[in-house]
Short mmCIF file of C-alpha atoms in Angstrom, two decimals:
data_model
loop_
_atom_site.label_atom_id
_atom_site.label_comp_id
_atom_site.label_asym_id
_atom_site.label_seq_id
_atom_site.Cartn_x
_atom_site.Cartn_y
_atom_site.Cartn_z
CA MET A 260 3.44 -3.71 31.95
CA VAL A 261 6.67 -1.81 31.44
CA MET A 262 8.00 -3.11 34.72
CA THR A 263 7.31 -6.67 33.60
CA VAL A 264 8.89 -6.21 30.17
CA ASN A 265 11.98 -4.69 31.76
CA THR A 266 12.56 -7.98 33.57
CA PHE A 267 12.83 -9.84 30.25
CA PRO A 268 16.11 -10.67 28.58
CA PRO A 269 17.17 -8.21 25.84
CA ASP A 270 16.07 -10.44 22.96
CA LEU A 271 12.53 -10.69 24.35
CA ILE A 272 12.38 -6.94 24.97
CA ILE A 273 13.19 -6.42 21.31
CA GLU A 274 10.45 -8.86 20.34
CA VAL A 275 7.91 -7.08 22.56
CA LYS A 276 8.76 -3.73 20.98
CA SER A 277 8.53 -5.20 17.51
CA ARG A 278 5.11 -6.72 18.13
CA ILE A 279 3.76 -3.54 19.68
CA TYR A 280 4.96 -1.47 16.73
CA LYS A 281 3.31 -3.94 14.35
CA VAL A 282 -0.03 -3.73 16.14
CA VAL A 283 0.05 0.07 16.13
CA ASN A 284 1.08 0.16 12.48
CA ASP A 285 -1.72 -2.24 11.46
CA LEU A 286 -4.31 -0.20 13.30
CA GLU A 287 -2.99 3.03 11.84
CA LEU A 288 -3.37 1.61 8.33
CA ARG A 289 -6.88 0.42 9.12
CA SER A 290 -7.77 3.85 10.44
CA LEU A 291 -6.50 5.53 7.29
CA THR A 292 -8.44 3.10 5.12
CA MET A 293 -11.62 3.74 7.07
CA LYS A 294 -11.24 7.50 6.71
CA GLN A 295 -10.84 7.19 2.95
CA GLN A 296 -14.00 5.12 2.45
CA PRO A 297 -17.26 6.98 2.09
CA GLN A 298 -19.25 6.78 5.27
CA LEU A 299 -22.73 5.34 4.93
CA PRO A 300 -25.41 6.50 7.31
CA LEU A 301 -26.16 4.06 10.07
CA THR A 302 -29.87 4.53 9.54
CA GLN A 303 -31.67 5.39 6.37
CA GLN A 304 -34.33 8.00 5.98
CA PRO A 305 -37.84 6.59 5.69
CA GLN A 306 -39.00 6.48 2.14
CA GLN A 307 -42.32 7.84 1.11
CA TYR A 308 -44.47 5.32 -0.66
CA SER A 309 -47.17 6.40 -2.99
CA ARG A 310 -50.42 4.58 -2.86
CA PRO A 311 -51.86 3.37 -6.10
CA SER A 312 -54.86 5.37 -7.05
CA THR A 313 -58.06 3.46 -6.65
CA SER A 314 -61.29 4.13 -8.38
CA HIS A 315 -64.47 3.42 -6.59
CA SER A 316 -67.35 2.44 -8.74
CA HIS A 317 -70.79 2.21 -7.35
CA VAL A 318 -72.88 -0.65 -8.60
#
């Protein structure tokens, strides 16, 4: 890719650099934001359910 960009006129080379820096900067900010948010587990632990007590009456 560098070889291709080096064939561009100077104004386009500057634009390429600018766009690349923007992409990296945006992703860096996203990464920082993700690190600051509490991480939720991907799966939750199974919950224990209690059964209602039943009374058996004999008739």
